[in-house]
Each structure stands twice: as C-alpha cells, then as structure tokens.
Amino acid sequence: MPAMVVEAAAAATTTGGRYALLMAAHDSEYVLKKYGGYLHVFVAAFGDAGETWDLYRAIDGELPAPDEVQCYDGFVISGSPHDAYADDLWILRLCRLVRALHGMRKRVLGVCFGHQVICRALGGRVGKARAGWDVGVREVAIAEAPAPALPPRRFLDALRECDQLPPRAKITEVHQDEVWEVPEGAEVLASSDKTGVEMFCVGEHMLGIQGHPEYTKDILLSLVDRLLAAGSITIPFAEAVKWQVETTAPDREFWLKLCKSFLKAREP
C-alpha cells in the first residue's frame, strides 16, 4: 500500500489520472517543514486538478505490488543521495520494477537518480560524473526533431508544434553521478557542456532527465547548505553556486510543461 495519497489541487469532483511517486530519498527537514514532504513538491510541479498521487518510499522498500501497477497512468522516480549503480537491495528491486514497467509500456519519468536508474535497469551504463559535482543552473541543448527513420516523440512534438520547444533551456542540477551510455534503443534528447546525457527516452514511455524540474530556488539553496555542512562541497564552491542562483533562473515553466506532456500523453 502507498505511504501517502494526495489529490492534486484538492479537486475532489474531477476525475483525473492516477500516478505513483517512487521516492528514492528521505524527506529533508527543510522540505518537511515548508512543503510537508517531497510528495507535495512533485504534485505541485507535475500534478493537475483531480489527479491522485500515491507515495511509495522505495528507499525503505515500499513499491507497488504487481496487482497495483495496472491502476497507474504513470510513475515518477525521484532523485536520491544514493548511487544508482549501487547494489543495495532496494535499488535492485527498483530496477526490477522499472524493467517490468518497461515491458508493460507504462510511462515512467526518472529525475536525476531516477534518470540513472532507468538507464541502468534497461541495460545502459551509469557512474561517477567525469567532470565532478554539477550544482546550480545549467543550460542544456535540446535535440532537434528525430530523423525520418526514427519514430516521432509525441510528448515533444506537442511542444514543438506550439513553438514551446526551445533549442536550449536552463535546468537546476544537483548530481555527482551521470549516465555514461544509454540503453540500446534509447535516444538522447538533451546534452550540456558538462553532461553528455541530460535527457533521454526509450520509446514513448520512458523518459529520464538528469536535472531537477521540480526543484524551487529555496530547495536548491537548502541542498547547497546541506552539502556544505556534510563536507561534500567547499565554501568557495557553495558561494559560487549561490551567486549563480541569485543571478540565473532555470526555465522551470518549460520543464514542467515537458514533464506533464510526457506523463499525461495517451497512446493513439
């Protein structure tokens, strides 16, 4: 059973989709105090009125049972302080679920760690970022329309047709691991000068994004303070990130539209 259920926008009279958030991290004290937990952050970012969002704490071994999976229209896998290439039991179980969802053609959106887990589960390679920590706001290049030999990407085409798919877009990043090699049959959809695979898809139903579309400015600044306190980054590094965040904003509206377009798309 899910740990928590939230109805998006409290629209009890509207019938919407049902989504599962697979949390690969514990709620920070800051997010709990300000937002009530990461579930509310994700629902505020990706949810629409009338939808139901269930929380499964994958990091604690909570995953939907096989007979529960069919009731969901889509799944979101969160970021995590853990390595997607580690062999912790909960990570291996999450990878197994991703493969099952892939076989069922269920829509799965992976964010940061989730992006890397999708890659690993489907046969790609993940490891430490060769350029080290990437924290702050980074501009990524969005791939052009696929060649005629490749299938269209409806969740991208919908934005492209409305002139809402820019050639470049800024996104919030907090990671020290990255995708080294995408799975067979995957398509790289975005890259940056620091990370070769910022976004990839497998068919129409699996999408990984290395950045954090869901993060607000205050959540990022709180994370910077936590990384500094843990000794993961230096004071000059933290100060540089904070200065950048105060002067550069991510294109958050675009990323939220893209994620919603993916999660809510329906098979023709």
Short mmCIF file of C-alpha atoms in Angstrom, two decimals, residues 42 46 77 79 109-116 134 136 138 140 171-175 195 197-199 208-215 255 259:
data_model
loop_
_atom_site.label_atom_id
_atom_site.label_comp_id
_atom_site.label_asym_id
_atom_site.label_seq_id
_atom_site.Cartn_x
_atom_site.Cartn_y
_atom_site.Cartn_z
CA PHE A 42 6.24 16.75 -7.02
CA PHE A 46 3.63 17.75 -12.17
CA ILE A 77 11.20 8.15 -9.75
CA GLY A 79 16.37 11.91 -7.05
CA LEU A 109 9.67 9.66 -15.64
CA GLY A 110 13.04 9.48 -13.91
CA VAL A 111 14.55 12.58 -12.29
CA CYS A 112 18.32 12.66 -11.53
CA PHE A 113 18.82 9.34 -9.68
CA GLY A 114 15.60 8.14 -11.35
CA HIS A 115 17.04 9.04 -14.75
CA GLN A 116 20.12 6.97 -13.94
CA ASP A 134 27.27 19.72 -11.01
CA GLY A 136 23.34 25.10 -9.81
CA ARG A 138 22.93 24.73 -16.28
CA VAL A 140 21.24 22.26 -21.94
CA ILE A 171 17.57 23.50 -15.58
CA THR A 172 18.50 23.05 -11.92
CA GLU A 173 21.20 20.43 -11.36
CA VAL A 174 22.43 18.64 -8.21
CA HIS A 175 24.37 15.48 -9.05
CA THR A 195 26.95 16.17 -19.05
CA VAL A 197 23.17 12.79 -21.47
CA GLU A 198 20.92 15.39 -19.85
CA MET A 199 17.76 13.73 -21.12
CA GLY A 208 15.00 10.34 -17.96
CA ILE A 209 16.02 13.89 -17.03
CA GLN A 210 19.32 14.47 -15.23
CA GLY A 211 18.26 17.83 -13.78
CA HIS A 212 15.54 18.65 -11.28
CA PRO A 213 12.48 20.26 -12.92
CA GLU A 214 10.63 20.02 -9.60
CA TYR A 215 13.12 22.00 -7.53
CA TRP A 255 10.46 21.75 -17.97
CA CYS A 259 7.15 16.56 -17.93
#
